[in-house]
């Protein structure tokens, strides 16, 4: 044996399956080509208005046989569940995903996240026209971005890792009457998924709340940028604690924890499923669009699934369960298409009612206002694209975070009666950008006025993470190739609570600007009066109310379209074991089931829910065999 081989064998013996970090062989020029291409694609992208491209060419149904478990949607939750269920060798698991397996290195550059929403990865949903928010956006609609492809919306999101307040889960245990949802009981599941890596020791990390060795890499972006440090200093001067928001208490300021790996996007398929995709009992069928869950009318038992692929229609049977993880809009859409939903609505659509449940009736979304631009006298770093790409290849720098953000604070408004955060601030360093107009769907004149004369701007985004308002998901008609009707209904609660919280947010941004740290950069608000708000005295409370209704839009943290609970008469769709009430062998286990607001970014919690779903299913079937 030659020396190198001996050394290799010794290394393997000593370190077992030691991870050897992937060293990128990509060059700056290759990345530049990908960027050029994506720019063209994003600038010519047209929003689809339906899913017609998945339609079959004829009516013939091809029978495909059976699997123990059929998982609908290979997104965040679907990828985790497929990974965990296929650990049981004797179970056959099928994943049906409308999109493809995406492997472009472009997608790994978080700095270009917004471009992905305007690409073939995107479903391109928008809300129906709104009356209480999104008024400064085209057609008074809010964008409702979701991705398709293995990994789901983690393919094009901001990769922020956050779990919410520990007491959230104790509340869930109460709502569901099931102590297994308490924080004490779900913390091990959060930790099971996580592989935490400290890269920036500037903010505290409470290691007893973090996992090591899990499938999901969690880290911070490095190096810390000027705006982030400034934001943290300003918060300290206001008396805000600097915390690990995934630790004992979420309340306070910090820097984002991201589920990137060496600064690159690591989507949930890549983390959880790709490493085991060769398992012989796991079958991933991409470009497969599910149109219906087959439910026996009398026994109310889910028997399988109908889907289309390449112009043909297939039926596949499930001998144990169908698991629905098609995301917050399409999970309720599929339930309703399959006869599970509000009786009146289904009858109006001409769909036979199998089970009358308030599916899609409590859609929750957070409003975010990203239009509070502040002029400063800071000299912005003007690295060239080549320099930024060089940094990216080393796992660092501005291209390793989305939307130029990384300073964050979770705060309580004076209206919050419990101990939850209801205001989240996100600090960002921004440039005026035609592309942002396209991405967010701004009315150009509103965007231009919001910018006003601001130069060298930073933005403090105001995000209401515990809103009282709710909206709906409904069908347009009984056609599975139509998009669902999404009505966010943001800031519409009759007491005006959500508006009060956002208005307090605006005032607290101005308090932040008065701190010594911010005074050092001479902050000034130079926005112009917005179209539609000219009748109010500029910068008065009435003006800011108008401003909020014009500029607040959906934060993409949508949840709760099929909430978990203990009583279907009170609007619960699934029980604490995630089984659909009154239907057998059918579970829902994605962002649809969150029963309350959870004060923040949902992916960490959705992964936990998926881990719990898999654990529950394993328990249920082992005990019954
Ligand atoms: C732009 C953006 C930024 C975000 N940033 C963050 C962030 O930084 N941190 C965070 O925590 N959250 C973030 N989110 C939210 C987060 O990504 C979602 O909450 C999460 O991905 C939802 O997971 P899910 O499993 O419920 O659904 P998804 O991940 O959306 O997966 C659903 C899957 O089902 C597939 N599917 C749907 N219908 C069908 C059908 N009929 N047949 C077959 N397949 C189907 C879809 O193609 C998709 O792959 C962001 C979202 C967006 C849009
Ligand atoms: C450029 O984009 C087109 C589609 O928009 C795609 O087919 C092609 O493969 C892309 N080229 C590269 C180098 O990524
Ligand atoms: C706005 O509505 C008009 C008419 O209803 C429609 O033609 C147009 O495509 C819509 N634009 C957007 C961006 O949704
Ligand atoms: C938006 O308005 C600005 C300023 O009036 C103008 O320069 C720009 O071309 C407009 N963009 C679009 C897409 O209309
Ligand atoms: C920015 O403004 C502040 C306050 O006016 C001043 O103290 C500081 O020197 C200025 N900095 C620069 C770089 O101009």
XYZ file of C-alpha atoms and ligand atoms in Angstrom:
734
model
C 0.000 0.000 0.000
C 1.419 3.362 -0.824
C 1.745 6.082 1.738
C -1.192 8.211 0.610
C -3.599 5.305 0.831
C -2.342 4.359 4.288
C -2.817 7.940 5.384
C -6.328 8.016 3.973
C -7.272 4.752 5.692
C -5.846 6.042 8.967
C -7.784 9.276 8.619
C -11.010 7.389 8.039
C -10.304 5.124 11.016
C -9.586 8.080 13.243
C -12.393 10.403 12.270
C -15.049 8.053 10.925
C -17.157 9.805 8.380
C -15.344 13.087 8.742
C -16.857 15.778 6.590
C -14.517 17.166 3.991
C -15.687 20.633 3.098
C -16.519 21.083 -0.536
C -14.036 23.406 -2.156
C -15.683 25.239 -4.996
C -13.956 25.027 -8.322
C -16.265 27.609 -9.832
C -14.662 30.760 -11.110
C -15.824 34.329 -10.800
C -16.430 34.399 -14.557
C -18.699 31.379 -14.439
C -20.759 32.959 -11.670
C -20.968 36.172 -13.667
C -22.462 34.265 -16.595
C -25.102 32.760 -14.312
C -25.934 36.226 -12.997
C -26.239 37.636 -16.509
C -28.572 34.858 -17.495
C -30.730 35.188 -14.381
C -30.958 38.945 -14.875
C -32.358 38.459 -18.365
C -34.763 35.832 -17.091
C -35.962 37.983 -14.173
C -36.489 41.029 -16.357
C -38.591 39.123 -18.852
C -40.407 36.854 -16.400
C -44.166 36.822 -16.812
C -46.362 35.897 -13.884
C -48.297 32.729 -14.650
C -51.977 33.001 -13.739
C -52.745 29.288 -13.574
C -51.162 25.818 -13.518
C -52.405 24.957 -16.998
C -48.961 23.746 -18.072
C -49.474 20.643 -15.918
C -52.706 19.681 -17.680
C -53.018 16.192 -19.205
C -53.686 15.725 -22.911
C -56.467 13.145 -22.464
C -58.809 11.684 -19.816
C -57.165 8.295 -19.495
C -55.972 7.367 -15.978
C -52.940 5.112 -15.741
C -52.781 2.933 -12.609
C -49.366 2.973 -10.977
C -49.657 0.509 -8.115
C -49.205 1.334 -4.473
C -46.882 2.757 -1.825
C -47.175 2.695 1.947
C -46.921 6.483 2.114
C -47.586 9.038 -0.593
C -46.228 12.496 0.236
C -47.708 15.383 -1.760
C -45.121 18.171 -2.199
C -41.359 17.825 -1.709
C -40.966 21.217 -0.052
C -39.606 22.072 3.373
C -41.894 19.748 5.327
C -42.168 17.085 2.596
C -38.378 16.714 2.301
C -37.944 16.194 6.044
C -40.802 13.695 6.319
C -39.633 11.686 3.289
C -36.148 11.519 4.765
C -37.351 10.283 8.145
C -40.031 7.826 6.950
C -37.689 6.180 4.459
C -35.370 5.343 7.370
C -37.771 2.431 7.912
C -36.589 0.006 5.260
C -39.815 -1.962 4.962
C -41.873 1.150 4.132
C -42.137 2.344 0.547
C -42.316 6.099 0.287
C -43.336 8.120 -2.767
C -42.819 11.881 -3.020
C -44.797 13.732 -5.697
C -43.405 17.178 -6.461
C -44.600 19.570 -9.162
C -41.153 21.126 -9.671
C -37.741 19.669 -10.402
C -34.502 18.977 -8.579
C -32.688 22.312 -8.739
C -28.911 22.351 -8.619
C -27.771 25.640 -10.094
C -24.988 27.326 -8.169
C -26.745 30.616 -8.848
C -29.452 29.599 -6.356
C -26.794 29.292 -3.647
C -26.003 33.004 -3.759
C -28.402 34.456 -1.194
C -27.563 37.928 -2.461
C -29.627 37.132 -5.576
C -32.600 35.684 -3.703
C -35.082 38.169 -5.157
C -34.179 37.066 -8.702
C -35.379 33.527 -7.978
C -38.931 34.703 -7.325
C -38.955 35.904 -10.942
C -37.831 32.613 -12.453
C -39.248 29.250 -13.367
C -38.760 28.211 -9.716
C -41.668 30.437 -8.763
C -45.371 29.660 -8.712
C -45.863 33.421 -9.121
C -48.966 33.740 -6.943
C -50.505 37.088 -5.994
C -53.355 37.956 -3.668
C -56.732 39.119 -4.873
C -57.044 42.950 -4.857
C -56.811 44.280 -1.292
C -58.497 47.194 0.459
C -56.563 47.458 3.744
C -52.921 46.919 2.688
C -50.750 46.627 -0.427
C -52.508 49.695 -1.860
C -49.254 51.059 -3.295
C -48.691 47.880 -5.317
C -49.942 47.034 -8.815
C -53.652 46.278 -8.855
C -53.694 46.631 -5.035
C -52.381 43.084 -4.757
C -49.680 41.628 -2.515
C -47.180 39.234 -4.005
C -47.514 35.703 -2.571
C -44.285 34.088 -3.689
C -43.791 30.314 -3.251
C -41.242 28.089 -4.941
C -41.696 24.778 -6.669
C -38.998 22.158 -6.818
C -37.502 19.718 -4.343
C -36.879 21.804 -1.210
C -39.937 23.947 -1.888
C -39.822 27.561 -0.829
C -36.451 27.050 0.894
C -35.102 27.199 -2.679
C -35.783 30.923 -2.819
C -36.202 32.255 0.702
C -34.045 34.324 3.023
C -32.679 31.283 4.929
C -33.313 32.915 8.313
C -33.429 30.313 11.071
C -35.779 31.175 13.891
C -38.086 29.295 16.218
C -40.240 31.888 17.930
C -40.868 32.231 21.639
C -40.658 29.066 23.797
C -44.098 29.816 25.284
C -45.608 29.553 21.784
C -45.312 25.807 22.015
C -46.763 25.619 25.520
C -49.728 27.474 24.073
C -49.944 24.898 21.269
C -49.977 22.119 23.856
C -52.971 23.835 25.463
C -54.796 24.483 22.182
C -54.408 20.862 21.104
C -54.821 19.347 24.534
C -51.604 17.433 23.927
C -48.567 18.046 26.141
C -46.239 16.566 23.518
C -46.316 20.011 21.829
C -44.923 21.814 24.894
C -41.587 23.565 24.459
C -39.890 21.117 26.769
C -41.036 18.288 24.505
C -40.355 19.886 21.110
C -36.935 21.353 21.958
C -35.217 17.969 21.385
C -36.793 17.886 17.916
C -35.466 21.360 17.090
C -32.055 20.249 18.287
C -32.200 16.970 16.384
C -32.298 18.805 13.026
C -29.640 21.370 13.798
C -25.894 21.538 13.328
C -25.010 24.902 14.822
C -21.742 26.653 13.935
C -20.687 29.816 15.655
C -19.052 32.167 13.166
C -19.671 35.548 14.777
C -19.244 35.601 18.568
C -20.405 39.234 18.810
C -23.888 38.250 19.997
C -24.590 35.633 22.672
C -25.389 32.029 21.791
C -27.001 29.828 24.437
C -25.583 26.497 23.395
C -27.957 24.411 25.522
C -30.711 25.423 23.085
C -28.793 24.417 19.956
C -28.150 21.079 18.290
C -24.863 19.752 16.942
C -24.518 17.123 14.257
C -28.031 17.436 12.802
C -28.735 17.609 9.074
C -29.318 21.373 8.888
C -26.263 23.601 9.093
C -26.964 26.822 11.017
C -24.445 29.696 11.099
C -24.159 33.474 10.929
C -23.030 35.559 8.025
C -19.507 36.961 8.260
C -18.053 39.501 8.449
C -20.544 41.639 10.351
C -21.306 44.715 8.281
C -21.481 48.333 9.355
C -25.270 48.680 9.326
C -25.703 45.573 11.466
C -23.208 46.762 14.091
C -24.773 50.217 14.070
C -28.250 48.744 14.517
C -27.102 46.635 17.493
C -25.373 49.633 19.115
C -28.478 51.782 18.675
C -30.677 49.069 20.184
C -28.326 48.767 23.172
C -28.572 52.513 23.722
C -32.364 52.159 23.825
C -31.984 49.499 26.526
C -32.745 46.483 24.336
C -31.052 43.254 25.437
C -28.717 41.589 22.977
C -29.834 37.954 22.893
C -29.783 34.583 21.210
C -33.319 34.787 19.786
C -33.376 31.000 19.551
C -32.484 30.664 23.214
C -34.333 31.216 26.491
C -36.185 34.292 25.272
C -36.670 35.644 21.792
C -37.084 39.255 22.964
C -34.114 41.459 22.127
C -31.757 42.360 19.328
C -29.334 40.099 17.501
C -27.886 39.090 14.188
C -29.612 36.549 11.996
C -28.874 32.853 12.311
C -29.046 31.385 8.821
C -29.347 27.823 7.604
C -26.608 28.346 5.065
C -23.453 26.239 4.845
C -20.208 28.135 4.437
C -22.254 31.078 3.252
C -24.175 29.179 0.607
C -27.880 28.414 0.446
C -28.530 24.918 1.638
C -32.148 24.166 0.792
C -34.075 21.666 2.862
C -34.004 18.979 0.147
C -30.228 19.270 -0.009
C -29.917 19.031 3.764
C -32.414 16.269 4.521
C -33.193 14.219 1.441
C -30.396 14.438 -1.096
C -27.965 12.508 1.132
C -30.405 9.554 1.229
C -32.077 9.848 -2.168
C -30.656 6.496 -3.294
C -32.587 4.531 -0.681
C -34.363 1.743 -2.524
C -37.611 2.292 -0.636
C -37.758 5.980 -1.579
C -39.101 7.189 -4.906
C -39.076 10.870 -5.793
C -41.261 11.735 -8.757
C -40.664 15.294 -9.954
C -42.751 17.335 -12.426
C -45.702 15.490 -10.908
C -48.686 17.722 -10.205
C -51.290 16.344 -7.816
C -54.874 17.200 -8.735
C -56.826 15.250 -6.130
C -56.648 13.018 -3.095
C -58.755 9.942 -3.676
C -61.022 9.544 -0.642
C -63.594 6.802 -0.263
C -66.951 8.521 0.069
C -68.540 6.225 2.641
C -65.604 5.079 4.747
C -63.947 8.520 4.408
C -60.611 6.830 4.018
C -57.837 8.306 1.845
C -56.896 5.642 -0.703
C -54.385 7.395 -2.909
C -53.661 10.309 -5.145
C -54.284 11.425 -8.727
C -51.540 13.384 -10.471
C -50.403 14.476 -13.906
C -46.936 14.125 -15.380
C -45.797 14.996 -18.894
C -49.323 15.222 -20.281
C -50.576 11.974 -18.721
C -52.761 11.270 -15.680
C -51.814 8.687 -13.048
C -53.370 7.170 -9.970
C -51.237 5.780 -7.176
C -52.600 4.017 -4.106
C -51.493 4.516 -0.538
C -51.744 1.476 1.689
C -50.970 3.382 4.888
C -51.361 7.158 4.475
C -51.406 10.189 2.264
C -49.344 13.010 3.747
C -50.180 16.454 2.463
C -47.298 18.948 2.435
C -48.096 21.101 -0.602
C -47.638 24.361 1.299
C -49.926 26.948 2.812
C -51.914 27.730 -0.359
C -51.967 24.428 -2.233
C -52.565 22.160 0.758
C -55.969 23.782 1.431
C -56.603 23.948 -2.320
C -56.085 20.179 -2.649
C -58.227 19.426 0.406
C -61.072 21.472 -1.044
C -60.698 19.928 -4.518
C -60.948 16.544 -2.784
C -64.170 17.382 -0.931
C -62.808 18.594 2.412
C -63.675 22.193 3.145
C -66.422 24.645 4.074
C -69.710 23.066 2.927
C -71.188 26.202 1.356
C -68.056 27.010 -0.584
C -67.654 23.455 -1.908
C -71.303 23.290 -2.966
C -70.966 26.609 -4.741
C -67.967 25.150 -6.614
C -69.965 22.009 -7.483
C -67.720 19.721 -5.409
C -69.225 16.804 -3.475
C -68.694 17.383 0.237
C -66.882 14.577 2.015
C -66.163 16.471 5.206
C -67.331 19.944 6.191
C -64.310 21.709 7.751
C -63.216 25.353 7.803
C -60.236 24.735 5.497
C -58.572 27.963 4.375
C -60.667 30.144 6.680
C -57.944 31.356 9.069
C -55.036 32.216 6.825
C -52.408 34.140 8.788
C -49.815 36.441 7.274
C -47.568 39.122 8.728
C -47.556 42.614 7.272
C -44.123 44.064 6.588
C -43.352 47.651 5.717
C -40.066 48.026 3.854
C -40.445 51.616 2.725
C -39.018 53.576 5.649
C -35.836 54.737 3.947
C -33.468 56.927 5.932
C -30.796 59.161 4.458
C -27.383 58.918 6.133
C -23.920 60.302 5.606
C -22.206 56.887 5.681
C -19.808 56.026 2.917
C -21.054 52.764 1.509
C -18.539 50.090 0.630
C -18.261 49.953 -3.110
C -16.764 46.524 -3.717
C -16.896 45.517 -7.354
C -18.930 42.516 -8.431
C -15.670 40.611 -8.899
C -14.672 41.321 -5.317
C -18.066 40.293 -3.970
C -17.957 37.068 -5.961
C -14.451 36.353 -4.661
C -15.774 36.781 -1.128
C -18.719 34.510 -1.925
C -16.349 31.790 -3.088
C -14.698 32.019 0.341
C -18.086 31.749 2.048
C -18.245 35.378 3.131
C -19.516 38.815 2.309
C -22.665 40.535 1.088
C -23.677 37.823 -1.380
C -24.053 35.347 1.492
C -27.151 37.064 2.889
C -30.535 37.867 1.376
C -31.949 41.376 0.914
C -28.814 42.998 2.458
C -30.184 42.382 5.939
C -28.762 40.883 9.068
C -29.501 43.030 12.123
C -32.754 42.076 13.781
C -34.759 42.933 16.903
C -37.841 41.231 18.320
C -39.744 43.697 20.486
C -42.991 44.014 22.393
C -45.344 46.886 21.622
C -47.390 48.515 24.384
C -50.382 46.557 23.032
C -48.886 43.122 23.563
C -50.520 41.588 26.629
C -48.512 38.379 26.817
C -44.802 37.943 26.486
C -44.576 37.662 22.718
C -42.733 39.856 20.291
C -45.119 41.655 17.992
C -42.691 44.052 16.300
C -39.670 42.787 14.417
C -37.201 45.306 13.038
C -34.847 44.287 10.277
C -32.028 46.637 9.331
C -30.962 46.793 5.702
C -28.581 48.780 3.600
C -30.310 49.592 0.343
C -29.981 51.201 -3.048
C -32.817 52.580 -5.118
C -33.527 49.832 -7.608
C -35.759 49.298 -10.620
C -35.475 45.598 -9.910
C -37.017 45.983 -6.440
C -39.986 47.691 -8.076
C -40.487 44.634 -10.234
C -39.862 42.100 -7.474
C -42.206 43.671 -4.940
C -44.752 44.734 -7.540
C -44.677 48.414 -6.514
C -46.650 51.041 -8.348
C -43.717 53.003 -9.687
C -45.020 56.366 -8.482
C -45.491 55.051 -4.917
C -41.978 53.647 -4.818
C -40.473 56.839 -6.218
C -42.318 58.952 -3.619
C -41.334 56.623 -0.756
C -37.694 57.107 -1.760
C -38.142 60.829 -2.149
C -34.746 62.517 -1.916
C -33.148 59.803 0.188
C -29.547 59.050 -0.626
C -27.048 56.691 0.982
C -30.085 55.114 2.499
C -30.604 52.472 5.067
C -34.008 50.990 5.797
C -35.477 49.766 9.026
C -38.157 47.282 8.003
C -41.140 47.093 10.345
C -42.706 43.687 10.569
C -45.775 42.902 12.703
C -45.079 39.313 13.712
C -48.132 38.723 15.873
C -51.052 40.127 13.921
C -54.714 39.612 14.810
C -56.095 39.916 11.287
C -56.626 36.840 9.179
C -57.566 36.058 5.611
C -58.696 33.161 3.443
C -57.719 30.698 0.717
C -60.595 29.710 -1.572
C -61.070 27.994 -4.910
C -61.797 29.936 -8.074
C -63.701 26.896 -9.330
C -63.433 23.093 -9.313
C -60.600 23.056 -11.860
C -57.323 21.829 -10.274
C -55.286 23.758 -12.849
C -56.560 27.125 -11.641
C -54.622 29.009 -8.974
C -56.312 29.373 -5.589
C -57.763 32.726 -4.529
C -55.539 34.184 -1.811
C -56.918 36.980 0.347
C -54.438 38.113 3.029
C -56.698 40.791 4.472
C -53.736 42.315 6.325
C -54.309 45.026 8.976
C -58.076 44.505 8.880
C -58.930 43.555 12.475
C -61.934 45.605 13.586
C -60.209 46.983 16.704
C -57.388 48.384 14.587
C -54.834 46.582 16.748
C -52.484 45.636 13.910
C -52.386 49.245 12.667
C -51.589 50.533 16.175
C -48.675 48.086 16.449
C -47.241 49.117 13.082
C -47.655 52.795 13.912
C -45.803 52.254 17.171
C -43.126 50.580 15.027
C -42.729 53.765 12.983
C -42.357 55.876 16.119
C -39.792 53.481 17.512
C -37.742 53.708 14.319
C -37.577 57.461 14.884
C -36.554 56.802 18.532
C -33.742 54.628 17.228
C -32.573 57.434 14.953
C -32.209 59.656 18.041
C -29.652 57.359 19.726
C -26.020 58.562 19.847
C -24.912 55.798 17.460
C -27.421 56.800 14.824
C -26.865 60.521 15.412
C -23.294 59.845 14.260
C -24.544 59.146 10.758
C -26.840 62.169 10.607
C -30.053 60.258 9.813
C -32.852 62.115 8.045
C -36.186 61.128 6.603
C -36.543 62.543 3.106
C -39.520 60.649 1.711
C -42.158 62.585 -0.267
C -45.911 62.466 0.373
C -47.230 59.251 -1.165
C -49.842 59.230 -3.916
C -53.182 58.640 -2.194
C -51.991 60.234 1.053
C -51.809 63.874 -0.097
C -54.864 64.853 1.940
C -53.188 64.160 5.264
C -50.775 66.455 7.031
C -47.343 65.102 6.077
C -45.854 62.943 8.893
C -48.953 63.273 11.112
C -50.444 60.097 12.627
C -53.136 60.057 9.930
C -50.447 60.366 7.289
C -48.514 57.404 8.679
C -51.685 55.325 8.777
C -52.157 56.068 5.092
C -48.465 55.331 4.474
C -48.792 51.936 6.160
C -51.814 50.907 4.101
C -49.942 51.906 0.938
C -46.577 50.324 1.710
C -47.145 47.308 3.973
C -47.248 44.028 2.125
C -47.029 40.278 2.752
C -43.888 39.099 4.587
C -44.177 35.577 3.045
C -44.568 33.999 6.481
C -47.991 32.628 5.626
C -49.418 29.889 7.839
C -52.528 28.509 9.494
C -54.702 27.667 6.476
C -55.419 24.243 8.078
C -54.737 24.861 11.769
C -54.187 22.136 14.306
C -56.490 22.084 17.325
C -58.817 19.976 19.390
C -62.226 20.926 18.042
C -63.267 21.040 14.389
C -66.322 23.082 15.390
C -63.907 25.806 16.406
C -62.108 25.757 13.086
C -59.435 23.108 13.665
C -58.637 21.005 10.605
C -56.132 18.531 12.067
C -55.740 17.056 15.535
C -52.539 17.088 17.567
C -51.277 14.052 15.628
C -51.866 16.058 12.428
C -54.703 13.792 11.235
C -57.505 15.499 9.308
C -60.658 15.434 11.452
C -63.207 12.928 10.244
C -61.035 11.512 7.454
C -58.859 8.452 7.910
C -55.293 7.939 6.697
C -54.743 11.556 5.764
C -52.361 13.929 7.534
C -51.345 17.513 6.898
C -47.871 18.461 8.131
C -46.665 21.763 6.645
C -46.986 25.510 7.299
C -50.750 25.123 6.979
C -51.080 23.578 10.456
C -49.513 26.328 12.602
C -52.343 27.213 15.002
C -51.097 30.639 16.149
C -48.729 33.344 15.084
C -45.271 32.324 16.094
C -43.525 35.668 16.142
C -41.275 35.259 13.208
C -39.711 33.234 10.472
C -41.407 29.857 10.118
C -38.970 27.398 8.495
C -37.284 26.267 11.744
C -40.693 25.513 13.220
C -41.982 23.800 10.067
C -38.952 21.496 10.119
C -39.709 20.684 13.763
C -43.361 19.948 12.889
C -42.204 17.649 10.081
C -39.809 15.834 12.421
C -42.674 15.422 14.872
C -45.043 14.184 12.160
C -42.534 11.509 11.138
C -41.994 10.489 14.762
C -45.759 10.265 15.337
C -46.299 8.184 12.197
C -43.508 5.802 13.189
C -45.090 5.429 16.605
C -48.608 4.902 15.241
C -47.618 2.204 12.778
C -45.207 0.332 14.970
C -47.751 0.070 17.711
C -50.438 -1.177 15.367
C -48.343 -3.818 13.652
C -39.248 35.181 -0.693
C -39.435 34.397 0.574
C -38.544 34.541 1.631
C -38.700 33.815 2.813
N -37.751 33.894 3.781
C -37.821 33.078 4.859
C -36.773 33.038 5.812
O -35.748 33.702 5.665
N -36.918 32.230 6.898
C -38.035 31.479 7.097
O -38.137 30.796 8.114
N -39.039 31.481 6.175
C -38.946 32.233 5.062
N -39.931 32.181 4.114
C -41.082 31.274 4.324
C -40.749 29.796 4.133
O -39.932 29.595 3.002
C -42.031 28.973 4.023
O -42.823 29.241 5.155
C -41.771 27.475 3.956
O -40.977 27.138 2.845
C -43.076 26.702 3.885
O -42.796 25.320 3.910
P -43.885 24.272 3.443
O -43.290 22.930 3.587
O -45.156 24.559 4.129
O -44.148 24.619 1.894
P -43.133 24.754 0.670
O -41.729 24.790 1.135
O -43.626 25.889 -0.144
O -43.343 23.387 -0.123
C -44.520 23.041 -0.799
C -44.135 22.164 -1.995
O -45.291 21.537 -2.539
C -45.219 21.578 -3.942
N -46.591 21.514 -4.462
C -47.576 22.425 -4.287
N -48.702 22.021 -4.891
C -48.419 20.830 -5.460
C -49.200 19.920 -6.219
N -50.481 20.161 -6.501
N -48.602 18.778 -6.656
C -47.297 18.527 -6.371
N -46.517 19.367 -5.653
C -47.083 20.503 -5.195
C -44.537 22.897 -4.232
O -43.987 22.910 -5.530
C -43.490 22.958 -3.131
O -42.297 22.344 -3.515
C -39.807 32.923 2.938
C -40.709 32.791 1.890
C -40.531 33.506 0.705
C -41.498 33.322 -0.415
C -29.748 30.515 -19.285
O -31.150 30.548 -19.147
C -31.868 29.658 -19.984
C -33.338 29.833 -19.736
O -33.671 31.094 -19.314
C -31.454 28.237 -19.710
O -32.116 27.366 -20.567
C -29.944 28.111 -19.866
O -29.548 26.809 -19.512
C -29.242 29.109 -18.989
N -27.806 29.047 -19.207
C -26.952 28.931 -18.183
C -25.510 28.945 -18.523
O -27.323 28.807 -17.056
C -54.011 44.144 -13.201
O -55.349 43.963 -13.585
C -55.540 44.046 -14.982
C -57.012 44.019 -15.277
O -57.727 43.337 -14.311
C -54.791 42.892 -15.633
O -54.935 42.957 -17.025
C -53.338 43.001 -15.277
O -52.634 41.878 -15.770
C -53.154 43.059 -13.778
N -51.765 43.319 -13.486
C -51.102 42.649 -12.583
C -49.680 43.032 -12.374
O -51.601 41.761 -11.913
C -40.288 54.832 -12.695
O -40.181 56.206 -12.486
C -38.856 56.714 -12.647
C -38.841 58.174 -12.213
O -39.933 58.855 -12.698
C -38.427 56.510 -14.070
O -37.089 56.962 -14.237
C -38.495 55.020 -14.398
O -38.184 54.800 -15.750
C -39.879 54.475 -14.105
N -39.865 53.045 -14.266
C -40.829 52.384 -14.874
C -40.673 50.902 -14.969
O -41.805 52.930 -15.331
C -22.015 62.536 9.757
O -22.804 63.402 10.495
C -22.466 63.489 11.874
C -23.514 64.333 12.596
O -23.751 65.527 11.911
C -21.060 64.046 12.028
O -20.713 64.072 13.386
C -20.120 63.116 11.283
O -18.823 63.623 11.303
C -20.561 62.941 9.834
N -19.744 61.934 9.205
C -19.302 62.055 7.957
C -18.477 60.913 7.424
O -19.562 63.014 7.271
